[in-house]
């Protein structure tokens, strides 16, 4: 009864909680880009109710960590303002000083290369940042604008795939200077260089983990280029002849990860002869073309803003790393051209869950090249790369292949994934122990705390079991029956860590005993669980959810356990920086449990799943004082893609499988155009939370799952509710 009251109280508390954004869209926009709020995810979580605890002094909860600047989909360049170095994405909405505009970004405390800032006079090598206000700041897909109050300079930014295009309006009569703070990035700068080329160009590089080359042209004569300061504080100052023109100063700056010559070629290919307005218009249209692949009807203006802002944010990473001539620097340091576009690794631990499925749906050509890029890197080491944790290139590649994306060397991909699954010393740590015991043990640690070092053995075991399933699906599709059977036997390994006495997944010591002094509510970064507690980890078996339910005495007992997940209050004394924003123990601020709201559907209680899905969409997006906060890190688009799918009414519950679980859409109608020949629509009938019937065309479905190919063939999915 207490849990029921808590649940009802929480749900009612969440109704109507959205705060309007300062950068909200106009009503009934002509273009979908006008719905996109690029500031979403840049603001902090400051309310203890929102984040679930009182953040320690000077502690910024990891909410969003996005950037508002200009970029094209999956581009090399992300041109965005910096307000604080070594923060997640460099820009924090509560700040009031801009330090630079950088040309790469992601949101993981990295990148932010080639910092540029226009200045006039009165600056020093250690003091040149400028105050700004949000009243004089605006942004949209492919565009950013701000006034630098200190210098009274109006800045406009737009971009192409490889180039940033700056336009600066200096005050009349003031010197026109520009600082390149090449000793700074969000990564440790090891070396840098800049030199003038002719009368109006300069080139150079900045070396962090990689060497990033640049070539830049301006519409002004450069009268001086000098460095000032020393060592780590040294900056380059470029001075222009301000008397030769009344036009705004324009800077076209191209990047390359190969050479300055390639950077120059990138600039000539993408910006030669083009005006700022032309490039800005082309960038906006590129985004419009992508966003218009999913068109919604119904819903509120705020819901549309969140939907299209989330869709936009889902297509910024992975980032392009090859040049217009096809060349790139491979993982061994060689410059090569292999006939495909070369991309960074996806944030696989985060985005395999949903974002990479969305990428495959709307940009299958990019997806194929991302996979071929992973293969190219893997062939240098013998193992398929991963990101952060798990082996989730497996569900990404298998799911993409089964959805029909096949323009890459699948045999090489499969062998690399099989190596991951069977060989020690590669992508899967402790794989030999996993194969021998059927689980990865937890070392005995006395009085473990949030940051205790260990193996994250429970999470690895659960994730490896799912990754085994993903590789098994690909083995079956490629006719490798022996591998398929071997891997499928391992897909039940998650059961080896189920503790019947707690009804949760629990660590085992090397001798097989359960980890003592078990606290299911305490979160860890890598002790037993990866960035989670037992509640946020224990229901992960997307390939075998019926088998997971079978570990309990009955479906009723499983339902009671789910009720506890969503109702046991979070202990505000349990503080982990990237574990925030709760419904009971469920955490939407981090990825591990993002599929758990759908679990009620497997026991015939779909309407309870819908209550939580609606609550999450209402509560955890567009939060805070400015309406620009997210409940946790966007993590290269995973948080955003979750919203996109939940709002559409379909979700890749098991991303290795080419299917979706069906829920009640947020909108009355969703029209999806994957290509000129492939499209489908999702239509909601009535406005209840309980699904009474699902029809694909005129055919009644007998489950809550639908294959992607069937959806494309059936064209119209009708979801009846009450």
XYZ file of C-alpha atoms in Angstrom, residues 37-599:
563
model
C 16.419 24.101 -29.287
C 20.172 23.597 -29.554
C 20.575 24.821 -25.953
C 18.726 21.758 -24.616
C 21.146 19.909 -22.338
C 23.474 22.867 -21.699
C 21.912 23.978 -18.384
C 22.629 22.466 -14.951
C 20.430 20.418 -12.643
C 20.236 22.543 -9.507
C 17.126 21.292 -7.727
C 17.663 18.422 -5.298
C 14.255 17.011 -6.246
C 15.267 16.938 -9.914
C 18.608 15.212 -9.369
C 17.663 13.103 -6.315
C 20.153 14.503 -3.822
C 21.786 17.740 -2.676
C 24.864 18.161 -4.855
C 28.029 18.909 -2.871
C 29.305 22.482 -3.018
C 30.787 23.447 -6.396
C 29.659 20.124 -7.860
C 27.872 20.334 -11.203
C 25.598 17.335 -11.800
C 26.366 15.772 -15.171
C 23.178 16.864 -16.895
C 23.168 16.977 -20.676
C 26.750 18.108 -21.356
C 25.732 19.248 -24.826
C 26.839 22.218 -26.924
C 24.776 24.821 -28.803
C 27.060 25.561 -31.754
C 26.917 24.908 -35.486
C 27.393 21.495 -37.067
C 26.091 19.325 -39.872
C 24.995 15.718 -39.243
C 27.979 13.513 -38.356
C 30.433 16.166 -39.507
C 34.112 16.714 -38.772
C 33.463 20.258 -37.518
C 31.374 21.248 -34.510
C 31.851 25.024 -34.143
C 30.713 26.067 -30.694
C 31.439 28.515 -27.844
C 33.578 27.626 -24.837
C 32.720 29.036 -21.410
C 34.798 26.635 -19.285
C 37.709 24.457 -20.313
C 37.676 20.794 -19.286
C 33.933 20.776 -18.736
C 31.823 18.176 -20.530
C 31.204 20.055 -23.775
C 32.942 23.318 -22.942
C 29.713 25.357 -22.740
C 27.707 25.721 -19.534
C 24.510 27.728 -19.708
C 24.917 29.365 -16.296
C 28.249 30.941 -17.294
C 28.532 34.514 -18.569
C 31.994 34.604 -20.172
C 32.950 33.154 -23.569
C 36.606 32.090 -23.805
C 36.755 30.866 -27.408
C 34.949 29.231 -30.290
C 36.317 25.751 -31.007
C 35.938 23.482 -34.016
C 35.379 19.989 -32.565
C 33.041 18.768 -29.838
C 31.311 15.728 -28.420
C 30.397 16.175 -24.760
C 32.787 13.736 -23.068
C 35.400 16.169 -21.694
C 37.451 15.809 -24.862
C 38.069 17.523 -28.221
C 37.339 21.303 -28.390
C 40.188 21.939 -30.805
C 41.453 25.104 -32.552
C 40.089 27.817 -30.221
C 39.452 31.195 -31.898
C 38.169 34.443 -30.375
C 37.796 37.872 -32.041
C 39.017 40.762 -29.887
C 39.716 44.469 -30.247
C 42.075 45.886 -27.643
C 42.613 45.923 -23.892
C 43.358 42.211 -23.626
C 46.325 40.239 -22.310
C 47.525 36.711 -22.959
C 45.811 35.575 -19.751
C 42.731 37.784 -19.890
C 40.791 38.016 -23.112
C 37.458 36.247 -22.515
C 34.292 38.278 -22.994
C 31.091 38.661 -21.048
C 27.890 37.772 -22.919
C 24.198 37.409 -22.165
C 21.579 34.967 -23.371
C 19.447 37.928 -24.477
C 22.034 38.528 -27.204
C 22.530 34.882 -28.123
C 20.661 32.714 -30.635
C 21.156 29.379 -32.314
C 19.573 26.835 -34.610
C 20.742 23.801 -36.571
C 23.902 24.844 -38.394
C 24.036 28.344 -36.881
C 25.107 30.193 -33.733
C 25.150 33.918 -32.887
C 26.279 35.899 -29.866
C 27.416 39.412 -28.987
C 30.716 39.651 -27.129
C 29.978 42.471 -24.686
C 33.582 43.198 -23.748
C 34.513 43.995 -27.339
C 31.067 44.895 -28.738
C 31.656 42.315 -31.469
C 28.711 40.445 -32.965
C 29.689 36.877 -33.841
C 27.919 34.564 -36.274
C 28.986 30.988 -36.945
C 27.952 28.352 -39.477
C 29.658 25.243 -40.827
C 30.059 22.578 -43.483
C 31.278 19.004 -43.067
C 34.943 20.017 -42.764
C 34.838 23.808 -42.280
C 33.829 26.447 -39.820
C 32.660 29.801 -41.202
C 32.954 32.798 -38.834
C 31.534 36.270 -39.389
C 32.538 39.079 -37.018
C 31.120 42.591 -36.870
C 33.684 44.740 -35.068
C 32.769 48.193 -33.714
C 33.868 50.990 -36.003
C 37.209 52.539 -35.215
C 38.402 49.628 -33.085
C 41.352 47.328 -33.884
C 40.400 44.027 -35.510
C 42.325 41.218 -33.866
C 41.841 37.509 -33.381
C 43.293 35.189 -30.748
C 44.062 31.543 -31.474
C 44.605 29.943 -28.083
C 46.223 26.813 -29.473
C 47.712 25.804 -26.118
C 44.166 25.012 -24.970
C 41.634 22.278 -25.709
C 39.613 19.902 -23.584
C 42.536 17.509 -24.003
C 46.186 17.997 -23.067
C 47.900 19.938 -25.828
C 51.317 18.473 -26.604
C 52.350 20.784 -29.420
C 51.007 23.414 -31.793
C 52.083 25.588 -34.666
C 50.708 28.467 -36.718
C 52.124 30.425 -39.651
C 50.912 33.016 -42.114
C 50.369 32.044 -45.743
C 50.328 34.943 -48.217
C 48.402 38.089 -47.353
C 45.137 36.697 -45.988
C 45.600 33.095 -44.861
C 47.227 31.097 -42.104
C 47.697 27.423 -41.346
C 48.991 25.144 -38.629
C 48.159 22.271 -36.328
C 47.228 21.438 -32.770
C 48.391 18.123 -31.359
C 46.602 16.415 -28.492
C 46.056 12.659 -28.770
C 45.770 13.259 -32.508
C 47.233 15.975 -34.713
C 44.528 18.284 -36.044
C 45.575 20.403 -39.013
C 43.879 23.617 -40.072
C 43.941 26.036 -42.967
C 42.158 29.394 -42.767
C 41.377 32.256 -45.128
C 39.992 35.689 -44.306
C 38.545 38.563 -46.317
C 41.061 40.951 -44.724
C 44.749 41.531 -45.141
C 46.727 40.111 -42.236
C 49.085 42.839 -41.007
C 50.641 40.835 -38.204
C 50.695 37.317 -36.753
C 52.638 36.899 -33.558
C 52.732 34.732 -30.465
C 52.721 36.177 -26.988
C 53.316 34.596 -23.615
C 55.336 31.473 -22.973
C 54.845 27.768 -22.531
C 51.344 26.652 -21.658
C 49.959 30.222 -21.657
C 51.233 31.215 -25.092
C 48.634 32.435 -27.608
C 48.738 33.547 -31.232
C 47.342 36.975 -32.147
C 46.328 37.736 -35.727
C 45.837 41.418 -36.579
C 43.929 42.675 -39.613
C 43.823 45.850 -41.658
C 40.493 47.255 -40.554
C 40.658 50.295 -42.856
C 40.489 48.408 -46.145
C 36.787 47.503 -45.942
C 33.587 48.263 -44.073
C 32.407 44.673 -44.567
C 32.221 42.251 -41.663
C 35.356 40.222 -41.143
C 34.949 36.644 -42.320
C 37.078 33.656 -41.407
C 36.831 30.342 -43.230
C 38.692 27.625 -41.329
C 38.946 24.006 -42.481
C 40.176 20.985 -40.570
C 41.943 17.804 -41.582
C 43.369 14.913 -39.598
C 45.862 14.309 -42.452
C 47.594 17.550 -43.451
C 47.274 21.300 -43.937
C 47.200 20.649 -47.675
C 44.122 18.482 -47.220
C 42.576 21.104 -44.964
C 43.052 23.660 -47.747
C 41.480 21.258 -50.227
C 38.527 20.757 -47.866
C 38.049 24.520 -47.679
C 38.212 24.982 -51.442
C 35.753 22.150 -52.046
C 33.150 23.321 -49.539
C 33.466 27.095 -49.217
C 35.080 28.509 -52.359
C 32.933 31.318 -53.751
C 30.185 30.875 -51.142
C 28.824 33.598 -48.896
C 28.053 33.179 -45.210
C 24.310 33.307 -45.888
C 24.583 30.628 -48.576
C 26.429 28.274 -46.251
C 24.058 29.006 -43.376
C 21.054 28.308 -45.629
C 22.590 25.082 -46.920
C 23.298 23.916 -43.357
C 19.733 24.635 -42.293
C 18.364 22.804 -45.324
C 20.570 19.781 -44.653
C 19.066 19.527 -41.188
C 15.559 20.150 -42.522
C 15.968 17.253 -44.946
C 16.999 14.952 -42.116
C 14.397 16.086 -39.576
C 11.591 15.866 -42.117
C 12.144 12.116 -42.420
C 10.015 11.898 -39.267
C 6.958 14.162 -39.219
C 4.505 14.228 -36.347
C 0.939 15.418 -35.950
C -0.731 16.312 -32.669
C 1.034 16.943 -29.412
C 1.881 20.284 -27.849
C 4.382 22.803 -29.151
C 6.669 21.930 -26.249
C 6.487 18.214 -27.076
C 7.380 18.963 -30.696
C 10.296 21.098 -29.559
C 11.605 18.291 -27.353
C 11.054 15.723 -30.107
C 12.886 17.574 -32.860
C 15.583 18.833 -30.505
C 16.181 15.214 -29.491
C 16.142 14.033 -33.100
C 18.685 16.732 -33.969
C 20.936 15.806 -31.066
C 20.887 12.137 -32.151
C 22.822 12.902 -35.344
C 25.933 14.764 -34.207
C 28.132 11.762 -33.352
C 30.051 9.752 -34.552
C 32.084 12.379 -36.389
C 33.703 12.330 -39.814
C 37.480 11.965 -39.943
C 38.203 11.562 -43.687
C 38.728 14.444 -46.095
C 36.962 15.394 -49.321
C 39.621 13.479 -51.277
C 38.865 10.345 -49.251
C 42.107 10.293 -47.294
C 42.301 9.638 -43.572
C 44.885 8.716 -40.985
C 44.184 5.151 -39.878
C 44.695 3.585 -36.454
C 48.314 2.708 -37.288
C 49.124 6.294 -38.254
C 49.212 5.714 -42.021
C 47.507 8.034 -44.484
C 45.227 5.911 -46.655
C 42.224 6.138 -48.975
C 40.024 3.051 -48.928
C 36.910 4.287 -50.688
C 34.675 4.870 -47.658
C 34.144 7.751 -45.259
C 36.102 7.249 -42.071
C 34.378 8.016 -38.763
C 35.204 8.111 -35.069
C 34.087 5.212 -32.921
C 30.483 5.546 -31.760
C 29.867 5.862 -28.027
C 28.921 2.215 -28.105
C 28.168 1.588 -24.416
C 25.604 4.364 -24.531
C 24.236 4.543 -28.041
C 23.951 0.902 -29.115
C 20.739 0.855 -27.091
C 18.797 3.150 -29.419
C 20.709 5.979 -31.146
C 22.636 3.712 -33.507
C 19.381 2.029 -34.523
C 17.977 5.469 -35.326
C 21.135 6.307 -37.270
C 20.673 3.130 -39.296
C 17.062 3.952 -40.048
C 17.593 7.524 -41.275
C 21.247 7.454 -42.426
C 22.040 3.876 -43.508
C 24.942 5.013 -45.716
C 26.634 6.707 -42.752
C 25.982 3.615 -40.638
C 27.664 1.348 -43.183
C 30.753 3.565 -43.243
C 30.831 3.776 -39.431
C 30.864 -0.028 -39.325
C 33.566 -0.242 -42.005
C 35.587 2.281 -39.974
C 35.309 0.025 -36.911
C 36.410 -2.927 -39.027
C 39.401 -1.002 -40.362
C 40.508 -0.185 -36.817
C 39.874 -3.723 -35.620
C 41.991 -5.251 -38.350
C 45.023 -3.461 -36.866
C 44.628 -5.234 -33.502
C 42.656 -8.374 -34.262
C 39.731 -7.221 -32.132
C 36.639 -5.128 -32.847
C 36.877 -1.819 -30.936
C 34.498 -0.910 -28.171
C 33.779 2.195 -26.125
C 34.010 2.458 -22.335
C 32.477 -0.896 -21.374
C 30.979 -4.042 -22.825
C 31.359 -5.276 -26.397
C 28.492 -3.425 -27.964
C 29.756 -3.196 -31.495
C 28.204 -6.677 -31.521
C 24.535 -5.638 -31.241
C 25.230 -2.561 -33.392
C 26.689 -4.540 -36.290
C 24.408 -7.572 -35.982
C 21.300 -5.422 -35.700
C 22.366 -3.271 -38.635
C 23.075 -6.333 -40.770
C 19.728 -7.914 -39.940
C 18.003 -4.623 -40.806
C 19.541 -4.771 -44.269
C 22.599 -2.496 -43.916
C 25.324 -4.573 -45.535
C 27.719 -2.354 -47.484
C 30.832 -3.401 -45.526
C 33.021 -6.460 -45.068
C 30.744 -8.535 -42.856
C 33.053 -11.572 -42.802
C 35.859 -9.471 -41.367
C 33.442 -7.868 -38.925
C 32.233 -11.266 -37.777
C 35.743 -12.646 -37.244
C 36.719 -9.623 -35.166
C 33.579 -9.961 -33.041
C 34.253 -13.685 -32.595
C 37.790 -12.858 -31.484
C 36.329 -10.465 -28.909
C 34.069 -13.231 -27.616
C 36.680 -15.981 -27.416
C 40.170 -14.536 -26.978
C 41.805 -12.981 -23.946
C 43.750 -9.740 -24.285
C 41.306 -7.882 -26.453
C 38.050 -6.011 -26.165
C 36.459 -8.137 -23.426
C 38.442 -8.041 -20.163
C 38.286 -11.260 -18.104
C 36.800 -13.213 -21.032
C 38.694 -16.371 -20.024
C 37.112 -16.298 -16.572
C 33.731 -15.626 -18.125
C 34.097 -18.653 -20.410
C 35.357 -20.900 -17.614
C 32.932 -19.952 -14.843
C 29.982 -18.507 -16.733
C 30.409 -15.211 -14.903
C 33.038 -12.645 -13.949
C 33.834 -12.636 -10.257
C 33.996 -9.660 -7.918
C 37.144 -9.193 -5.823
C 36.611 -8.999 -2.094
C 36.731 -5.360 -1.003
C 36.159 -4.284 2.571
C 33.742 -1.392 2.956
C 33.389 -0.657 -0.754
C 32.391 2.868 -1.769
C 31.216 4.543 -4.971
C 34.698 4.743 -6.486
C 36.101 1.393 -5.310
C 38.164 -0.213 -8.075
C 37.038 -3.611 -9.265
C 35.876 -5.498 -12.385
C 32.236 -4.391 -12.629
C 31.764 -8.161 -12.795
C 27.983 -8.238 -12.617
C 27.521 -5.698 -15.377
C 30.157 -7.356 -17.558
C 28.533 -10.746 -17.147
C 25.095 -9.455 -18.085
C 26.415 -7.421 -20.990
C 28.662 -10.176 -22.331
C 25.702 -12.574 -22.298
C 23.778 -10.131 -24.464
C 26.778 -9.475 -26.690
C 27.126 -13.250 -27.127
C 23.524 -13.307 -28.305
C 24.225 -10.542 -30.806
C 27.229 -12.362 -32.277
C 25.188 -15.585 -32.341
C 22.529 -13.894 -34.468
C 25.171 -12.852 -36.974
C 26.734 -16.333 -36.912
C 23.370 -17.852 -37.742
C 22.769 -15.400 -40.564
C 26.194 -16.213 -42.034
C 25.665 -19.968 -41.747
C 28.201 -20.568 -38.972
C 26.153 -23.100 -37.031
C 28.854 -24.350 -34.635
C 29.641 -20.808 -33.526
C 25.947 -20.070 -33.188
C 25.357 -23.011 -30.864
C 28.472 -22.260 -28.782
C 27.490 -18.635 -28.294
C 23.833 -19.353 -27.592
C 24.815 -21.621 -24.708
C 26.542 -18.627 -23.131
C 23.578 -16.277 -23.468
C 22.099 -17.645 -20.235
C 25.175 -16.750 -18.201
C 23.332 -13.796 -16.715
C 21.372 -16.306 -14.635
C 24.551 -17.321 -12.794
C 24.486 -14.042 -10.874
C 20.824 -14.120 -9.893
C 20.496 -14.300 -6.119
C 17.115 -15.832 -5.203
C 17.359 -14.494 -1.666
C 17.297 -10.891 -2.892
C 15.641 -11.345 -6.276
C 18.466 -9.292 -7.807
C 21.753 -9.773 -9.650
C 24.590 -9.938 -7.161
C 28.351 -10.286 -7.359
C 30.085 -13.596 -6.686
C 33.547 -13.876 -5.174
C 36.209 -15.929 -6.938
C 35.218 -18.969 -4.846
C 31.601 -18.649 -5.955
C 30.219 -17.232 -2.714
C 27.962 -14.206 -2.851
C 29.525 -10.840 -2.116
C 28.774 -10.232 1.590
C 27.128 -7.201 3.192
C 25.036 -6.638 0.085
C 23.363 -3.233 -0.267
C 21.162 -3.246 -3.359
C 20.586 0.511 -3.240
C 24.192 1.672 -3.125
C 25.642 2.824 -6.477
C 29.124 2.003 -7.730
C 31.219 3.122 -10.668
C 32.845 -0.285 -11.142
C 32.391 -2.420 -8.033
C 29.991 -5.190 -9.087
C 28.066 -2.749 -11.304
C 29.072 -0.177 -13.897
C 27.736 3.265 -12.948
C 24.691 1.787 -11.244
C 23.348 -0.136 -8.277
C 21.758 -3.582 -8.170
C 18.267 -2.283 -8.954
C 19.467 -0.421 -12.033
C 21.327 -3.491 -13.338
C 19.334 -6.576 -12.419
C 16.680 -6.620 -15.133
C 19.002 -6.460 -18.127
C 18.396 -9.493 -20.326
C 16.803 -7.999 -23.457
C 17.467 -11.188 -25.434
C 15.778 -13.426 -22.862
C 13.334 -11.395 -20.823
C 10.989 -14.361 -20.474
C 13.910 -16.339 -19.059
C 14.619 -13.495 -16.641
C 11.002 -13.503 -15.484
C 11.254 -17.270 -15.068
C 13.843 -16.787 -12.327
C 11.014 -15.566 -10.097
C 8.344 -17.801 -8.603
C 5.622 -16.187 -10.663
C 4.839 -13.229 -12.885
C 3.145 -11.672 -9.872
C 6.408 -11.825 -7.916
C 8.253 -10.285 -10.852
C 5.667 -7.513 -11.038
C 6.106 -6.858 -7.334
C 9.857 -6.584 -7.887
C 9.306 -4.065 -10.687
C 6.960 -2.100 -8.448
C 9.758 -1.958 -5.883
C 12.197 -0.745 -8.542
C 9.962 2.227 -9.281
C 8.845 2.973 -5.735
C 11.644 2.424 -3.185
C 12.795 5.997 -2.560
C 16.301 6.952 -3.583
C 18.592 7.493 -0.617
C 19.785 11.092 -0.953
C 23.014 10.145 0.821
C 23.957 7.895 -2.105
C 25.743 10.302 -4.426
C 27.381 9.318 -7.694
C 27.990 12.093 -10.155
C 26.454 10.474 -13.218
C 23.621 8.674 -11.419
C 20.765 11.164 -11.111
C 17.036 11.774 -11.597
C 15.033 8.905 -10.196
C 11.654 7.242 -10.104
C 12.209 5.192 -6.993
C 15.435 3.329 -7.728
C 15.033 3.675 -11.493
C 17.566 6.188 -12.820
C 16.907 7.955 -16.094
C 20.045 10.060 -15.730
C 22.253 7.179 -16.883
C 21.888 4.444 -19.488
C 21.965 1.023 -17.753
C 18.237 0.745 -16.981
C 16.731 2.682 -19.903
C 14.857 -0.363 -21.200
C 13.342 -1.259 -17.814
C 10.109 0.791 -18.122
C 9.066 -1.599 -20.915
C 9.305 -4.687 -18.685
